[in-house]
Amino acid sequence: MAIYQEYIMASTLDEAYALNQKKSAVIVAGNMWLRMCKMRKKTAIDLSALGLDKIEEREDAFVIGAMTTLRQLEKSEALNGAFGGVFEKALSPIVGTQFRNTATVGGSVYSRFGFSDVSTVLLAMGASMVLHKRGEVPLEVFQQEKPDRDILTHVVIPKGQRAGVASVRMSETDIPALVCAAAVRDGKMNIAVGARPARAVLAAKGVSPDLTAAELGEIAQNVMYGGNMRAGKAYRERVAPVLMARAAAACREV
Amino acid sequence: MMTVDFTLNGKRVSAMVEADDSLYKMLRGLGISSVKCGCETTNCGLCTVHMDGKAVLSCSVPAPRAAGHDIWTLEGMGRLAKALGDCLADEGAEQCGFCAPGLMMNVLALAKENPNATDEEADAYLAGNLCRCSGYMSQRRAVRRFLDGVVSGEWEKEEVQA
Ligand SMILES: Cc1cc2nc3c(=O)[nH]c(=O)nc-3n(C[C@H](O)[C@H](O)[C@H](O)COP(=O)(O)OP(=O)(O)OC[C@H]3O[C@@H](n4cnc5c(N)ncnc54)[C@H](O)[C@@H]3O)c2cc1C
Ligand code: FES
Ligand code: FES
């Protein structure tokens, strides 16, 4: 359990950023993951009063506040309308409604969990992260970096694409044993693989959306998989091309 | 220690909490005994309460975050909660009953959000409420009966409170 000495409701991003420069501080988003972490910190910095829980539509992109909950994404008519329901499909298996009412998109991407459905979908969609200090960074880059003391403020998803996702879970609301997402923009397709079980990666970038099963199999083969308590390496290797094909087909359907 | 002022079941209250206390712990400290803690790891749904009209897991909401917000527990849910409890009892949907308060709070949230939910939609909505005794089928029947009653106005004419 996380133990804090003081709990501060940040009133500006600058304040939150300044407080977070000390190693003895921690950012609190949905608190769903932090709750389970064994840590002792002096200062917990709550971001919930900063108005970062909005989904804004711009001409070329959706800009999603880091404190937007997974349930808001799942139920957003604007997002699901624009991207063929991919968020509803990807997020509805995560734990339960009450959980998704609180867990945030920021906490999900910032943590760079290997098992993240959220990061896998956003990666395929070419999303970028807006950090308070550093500015905009492509998720593809951010995903490979170590966590620093910056604050994620927004996630930007380019419009004009179709996306699909497919995952396999040992039981319905468990974390995924493997998840694949595909997105097609300007006639080119990206494919991302998560829960390998290592961090999600882009398996293919800018390929044809009409790849054959054999070509998808080749792409799947070039991804590194491992084993953990949810699935073995060999299982993931066998399942990956199937999930890729389903995610790609879902893009074509929407 | 810090003071948290919030609304609990329609009444303004104040609680003294530690910086790392959960909403669950604060509510129990205020004598709210319907809220139970099962897993404390966001998996079981036992600790469900409503915060600003949404079902949340009180074991994982930081107590200080409740400041200025509107919290409801089963104690404040009135006649609809009684009707739902009767549906659960009539369908034999409880054995130990430990999961009931959390399940009921989530069913009441569902009734407010989507009273016309199909069985499949209700299953998906309630997937975060685990029960180790009932096998779920009796709960499913009770939820169906309750939602049908909400839609037909059988339980009462008042709105679902949350
Ligand atoms: C039991 C359980 C099951 C889960 N199952 C799944 C699943 O199936 N699929 C899936 O995709 N995910 C799953 N998750 C992960 C979940 O969806 C969230 O990603 C996770 O809870 C973190 O989000 P949060 O808002 O709760 O963040 P918190 O727990 O509050 O924070 C997580 C970390 O991120 C940091 N942080 C948060 N926000 C920011 C920010 N804006 N800027 C900088 N740092 C920040 C915090 O300091 C902390 O280190 C699961 C989590 C749990 C606990
Ligand atoms: S006690 Fe909160 S989810 Fe189990
Ligand atoms: S009736 Fe015992 S846990 Fe549900």
PDB file of C-alpha atoms in Angstrom, chain B residues 10-151:
ATOM      1  CA  GLY B  10     -27.428  14.073   1.119  1.00  0.00           C
ATOM      2  CA  LYS B  11     -25.977  15.504   4.355  1.00  0.00           C
ATOM      3  CA  ARG B  12     -22.903  17.708   4.791  1.00  0.00           C
ATOM      4  CA  VAL B  13     -20.265  15.874   6.836  1.00  0.00           C
ATOM      5  CA  SER B  14     -16.686  16.379   7.952  1.00  0.00           C
ATOM      6  CA  ALA B  15     -14.066  13.721   8.609  1.00  0.00           C
ATOM      7  CA  MET B  16     -10.491  13.738   9.862  1.00  0.00           C
ATOM      8  CA  VAL B  17      -8.294  11.502   7.705  1.00  0.00           C
ATOM      9  CA  GLU B  18      -4.658  10.591   7.127  1.00  0.00           C
ATOM     10  CA  ALA B  19      -3.169  11.657   3.774  1.00  0.00           C
ATOM     11  CA  ASP B  20      -3.159   8.041   2.548  1.00  0.00           C
ATOM     12  CA  ASP B  21      -6.586   6.951   3.815  1.00  0.00           C
ATOM     13  CA  SER B  22      -9.063   5.536   1.340  1.00  0.00           C
ATOM     14  CA  LEU B  23     -12.643   6.676   0.889  1.00  0.00           C
ATOM     15  CA  TYR B  24     -13.626   3.225   2.193  1.00  0.00           C
ATOM     16  CA  LYS B  25     -11.783   3.751   5.462  1.00  0.00           C
ATOM     17  CA  MET B  26     -13.227   7.232   5.885  1.00  0.00           C
ATOM     18  CA  LEU B  27     -16.793   5.979   5.316  1.00  0.00           C
ATOM     19  CA  ARG B  28     -16.391   3.125   7.794  1.00  0.00           C
ATOM     20  CA  GLY B  29     -15.041   5.657  10.289  1.00  0.00           C
ATOM     21  CA  LEU B  30     -18.252   7.638   9.825  1.00  0.00           C
ATOM     22  CA  GLY B  31     -20.303   4.573  10.769  1.00  0.00           C
ATOM     23  CA  ILE B  32     -21.249   3.508   7.234  1.00  0.00           C
ATOM     24  CA  SER B  33     -21.340  -0.252   7.706  1.00  0.00           C
ATOM     25  CA  SER B  34     -22.821  -1.275   4.328  1.00  0.00           C
ATOM     26  CA  VAL B  35     -19.488  -0.604   2.609  1.00  0.00           C
ATOM     27  CA  LYS B  36     -17.302  -3.702   2.757  1.00  0.00           C
ATOM     28  CA  CYS B  37     -13.734  -4.352   1.777  1.00  0.00           C
ATOM     29  CA  GLY B  38     -12.951  -7.616  -0.007  1.00  0.00           C
ATOM     30  CA  CYS B  39      -9.777  -7.524  -2.047  1.00  0.00           C
ATOM     31  CA  GLU B  40      -8.487  -3.967  -1.574  1.00  0.00           C
ATOM     32  CA  THR B  41      -6.924  -4.343  -5.035  1.00  0.00           C
ATOM     33  CA  THR B  42      -9.777  -3.020  -7.231  1.00  0.00           C
ATOM     34  CA  ASN B  43     -10.874  -6.482  -8.319  1.00  0.00           C
ATOM     35  CA  CYS B  44     -14.006  -7.506  -6.411  1.00  0.00           C
ATOM     36  CA  GLY B  45     -16.437  -4.554  -6.435  1.00  0.00           C
ATOM     37  CA  LEU B  46     -17.461  -5.070  -2.805  1.00  0.00           C
ATOM     38  CA  CYS B  47     -16.562  -1.534  -1.785  1.00  0.00           C
ATOM     39  CA  THR B  48     -18.674   0.186  -4.505  1.00  0.00           C
ATOM     40  CA  VAL B  49     -20.219   3.559  -3.624  1.00  0.00           C
ATOM     41  CA  HIS B  50     -21.449   6.422  -5.807  1.00  0.00           C
ATOM     42  CA  MET B  51     -19.325   9.519  -6.220  1.00  0.00           C
ATOM     43  CA  ASP B  52     -21.018  12.370  -8.089  1.00  0.00           C
ATOM     44  CA  GLY B  53     -23.495   9.844  -9.479  1.00  0.00           C
ATOM     45  CA  LYS B  54     -20.919   7.318 -10.711  1.00  0.00           C
ATOM     46  CA  ALA B  55     -20.104   3.935  -9.201  1.00  0.00           C
ATOM     47  CA  VAL B  56     -16.511   3.883  -7.911  1.00  0.00           C
ATOM     48  CA  LEU B  57     -14.369   1.540  -5.826  1.00  0.00           C
ATOM     49  CA  SER B  58     -14.039   3.211  -2.435  1.00  0.00           C
ATOM     50  CA  CYS B  59     -11.053   1.029  -1.474  1.00  0.00           C
ATOM     51  CA  SER B  60      -9.011   2.895  -4.085  1.00  0.00           C
ATOM     52  CA  VAL B  61     -10.392   6.431  -4.114  1.00  0.00           C
ATOM     53  CA  PRO B  62      -8.152   8.592  -1.914  1.00  0.00           C
ATOM     54  CA  ALA B  63     -10.215   9.970   0.989  1.00  0.00           C
ATOM     55  CA  PRO B  64      -8.960  13.552   0.470  1.00  0.00           C
ATOM     56  CA  ARG B  65     -10.316  13.456  -3.081  1.00  0.00           C
ATOM     57  CA  ALA B  66     -13.857  13.265  -1.717  1.00  0.00           C
ATOM     58  CA  ALA B  67     -13.621  16.888  -0.512  1.00  0.00           C
ATOM     59  CA  GLY B  68     -16.494  18.886  -1.984  1.00  0.00           C
ATOM     60  CA  HIS B  69     -17.990  15.827  -3.683  1.00  0.00           C
ATOM     61  CA  ASP B  70     -21.265  13.987  -3.371  1.00  0.00           C
ATOM     62  CA  ILE B  71     -21.004  10.438  -1.958  1.00  0.00           C
ATOM     63  CA  TRP B  72     -23.870   7.956  -1.673  1.00  0.00           C
ATOM     64  CA  THR B  73     -23.865   4.555   0.006  1.00  0.00           C
ATOM     65  CA  LEU B  74     -26.542   1.895   0.329  1.00  0.00           C
ATOM     66  CA  GLU B  75     -27.747   3.551   3.546  1.00  0.00           C
ATOM     67  CA  GLY B  76     -28.953   6.536   1.504  1.00  0.00           C
ATOM     68  CA  MET B  77     -30.497   4.750  -1.452  1.00  0.00           C
ATOM     69  CA  GLY B  78     -34.035   4.503  -0.079  1.00  0.00           C
ATOM     70  CA  ARG B  79     -36.931   2.481  -1.428  1.00  0.00           C
ATOM     71  CA  LEU B  80     -35.269   1.384  -4.642  1.00  0.00           C
ATOM     72  CA  ALA B  81     -32.519  -0.294  -2.643  1.00  0.00           C
ATOM     73  CA  LYS B  82     -35.199  -2.073  -0.625  1.00  0.00           C
ATOM     74  CA  ALA B  83     -36.892  -3.220  -3.850  1.00  0.00           C
ATOM     75  CA  LEU B  84     -33.586  -4.511  -5.207  1.00  0.00           C
ATOM     76  CA  GLY B  85     -32.858  -6.292  -1.910  1.00  0.00           C
ATOM     77  CA  ASP B  86     -36.264  -7.982  -2.158  1.00  0.00           C
ATOM     78  CA  CYS B  87     -35.529  -9.103  -5.738  1.00  0.00           C
ATOM     79  CA  LEU B  88     -32.216 -10.614  -4.592  1.00  0.00           C
ATOM     80  CA  ALA B  89     -33.905 -12.402  -1.688  1.00  0.00           C
ATOM     81  CA  ASP B  90     -36.825 -13.660  -3.806  1.00  0.00           C
ATOM     82  CA  GLU B  91     -34.479 -15.118  -6.402  1.00  0.00           C
ATOM     83  CA  GLY B  92     -32.224 -16.726  -3.784  1.00  0.00           C
ATOM     84  CA  ALA B  93     -29.396 -14.600  -5.103  1.00  0.00           C
ATOM     85  CA  GLU B  94     -27.487 -14.471  -1.829  1.00  0.00           C
ATOM     86  CA  GLN B  95     -25.787 -17.042   0.310  1.00  0.00           C
ATOM     87  CA  CYS B  96     -23.318 -15.281   2.585  1.00  0.00           C
ATOM     88  CA  GLY B  97     -24.527 -11.900   1.311  1.00  0.00           C
ATOM     89  CA  PHE B  98     -21.120 -10.274   1.657  1.00  0.00           C
ATOM     90  CA  CYS B  99     -21.057  -9.125  -1.974  1.00  0.00           C
ATOM     91  CA  ALA B 100     -24.588  -7.670  -1.877  1.00  0.00           C
ATOM     92  CA  PRO B 101     -23.965  -4.024  -0.894  1.00  0.00           C
ATOM     93  CA  GLY B 102     -21.367  -3.533  -3.648  1.00  0.00           C
ATOM     94  CA  LEU B 103     -23.480  -5.350  -6.216  1.00  0.00           C
ATOM     95  CA  MET B 104     -26.553  -3.351  -5.257  1.00  0.00           C
ATOM     96  CA  MET B 105     -24.741  -0.030  -5.605  1.00  0.00           C
ATOM     97  CA  ASN B 106     -23.588  -1.006  -9.080  1.00  0.00           C
ATOM     98  CA  VAL B 107     -27.043  -2.267 -10.108  1.00  0.00           C
ATOM     99  CA  LEU B 108     -28.503   1.062  -8.927  1.00  0.00           C
ATOM    100  CA  ALA B 109     -25.916   2.884 -11.061  1.00  0.00           C
ATOM    101  CA  LEU B 110     -26.900   0.702 -14.027  1.00  0.00           C
ATOM    102  CA  ALA B 111     -30.588   1.413 -13.406  1.00  0.00           C
ATOM    103  CA  LYS B 112     -29.849   5.107 -13.617  1.00  0.00           C
ATOM    104  CA  GLU B 113     -27.578   4.899 -16.667  1.00  0.00           C
ATOM    105  CA  ASN B 114     -29.364   2.267 -18.711  1.00  0.00           C
ATOM    106  CA  PRO B 115     -32.601   0.930 -17.149  1.00  0.00           C
ATOM    107  CA  ASN B 116     -33.433  -0.812 -20.434  1.00  0.00           C
ATOM    108  CA  ALA B 117     -30.221  -2.864 -20.342  1.00  0.00           C
ATOM    109  CA  THR B 118     -30.439  -6.336 -21.861  1.00  0.00           C
ATOM    110  CA  ASP B 119     -29.121  -9.276 -19.812  1.00  0.00           C
ATOM    111  CA  GLU B 120     -25.870  -9.122 -21.790  1.00  0.00           C
ATOM    112  CA  GLU B 121     -25.482  -5.399 -21.187  1.00  0.00           C
ATOM    113  CA  ALA B 122     -26.203  -5.900 -17.490  1.00  0.00           C
ATOM    114  CA  ASP B 123     -23.641  -8.736 -17.316  1.00  0.00           C
ATOM    115  CA  ALA B 124     -21.015  -6.486 -18.883  1.00  0.00           C
ATOM    116  CA  TYR B 125     -21.866  -3.587 -16.578  1.00  0.00           C
ATOM    117  CA  LEU B 126     -21.710  -5.768 -13.473  1.00  0.00           C
ATOM    118  CA  ALA B 127     -18.610  -7.760 -14.464  1.00  0.00           C
ATOM    119  CA  GLY B 128     -16.598  -6.034 -11.746  1.00  0.00           C
ATOM    120  CA  ASN B 129     -18.773  -7.437  -8.942  1.00  0.00           C
ATOM    121  CA  LEU B 130     -17.520 -10.826  -7.877  1.00  0.00           C
ATOM    122  CA  CYS B 131     -19.586 -13.314  -5.881  1.00  0.00           C
ATOM    123  CA  ARG B 132     -18.081 -16.528  -4.583  1.00  0.00           C
ATOM    124  CA  CYS B 133     -21.360 -18.164  -3.575  1.00  0.00           C
ATOM    125  CA  SER B 134     -24.258 -17.553  -5.931  1.00  0.00           C
ATOM    126  CA  GLY B 135     -22.940 -18.789  -9.291  1.00  0.00           C
ATOM    127  CA  TYR B 136     -24.391 -15.541 -10.704  1.00  0.00           C
ATOM    128  CA  MET B 137     -27.497 -16.997 -12.395  1.00  0.00           C
ATOM    129  CA  SER B 138     -29.781 -16.120  -9.478  1.00  0.00           C
ATOM    130  CA  GLN B 139     -28.249 -12.635  -9.334  1.00  0.00           C
ATOM    131  CA  ARG B 140     -28.880 -12.296 -13.043  1.00  0.00           C
ATOM    132  CA  ARG B 141     -32.561 -13.152 -12.550  1.00  0.00           C
ATOM    133  CA  ALA B 142     -32.845 -10.708  -9.666  1.00  0.00           C
ATOM    134  CA  VAL B 143     -31.254  -7.909 -11.699  1.00  0.00           C
ATOM    135  CA  ARG B 144     -33.618  -8.610 -14.613  1.00  0.00           C
ATOM    136  CA  ARG B 145     -36.617  -8.499 -12.340  1.00  0.00           C
ATOM    137  CA  PHE B 146     -35.429  -5.298 -10.695  1.00  0.00           C
ATOM    138  CA  LEU B 147     -34.689  -3.490 -13.981  1.00  0.00           C
ATOM    139  CA  ASP B 148     -38.033  -4.548 -15.431  1.00  0.00           C
ATOM    140  CA  GLY B 149     -39.670  -3.092 -12.320  1.00  0.00           C
ATOM    141  CA  VAL B 150     -37.723   0.154 -12.681  1.00  0.00           C
ATOM    142  CA  VAL B 151     -38.852   0.514 -16.301  1.00  0.00           C
TER     143      VAL B 151
END
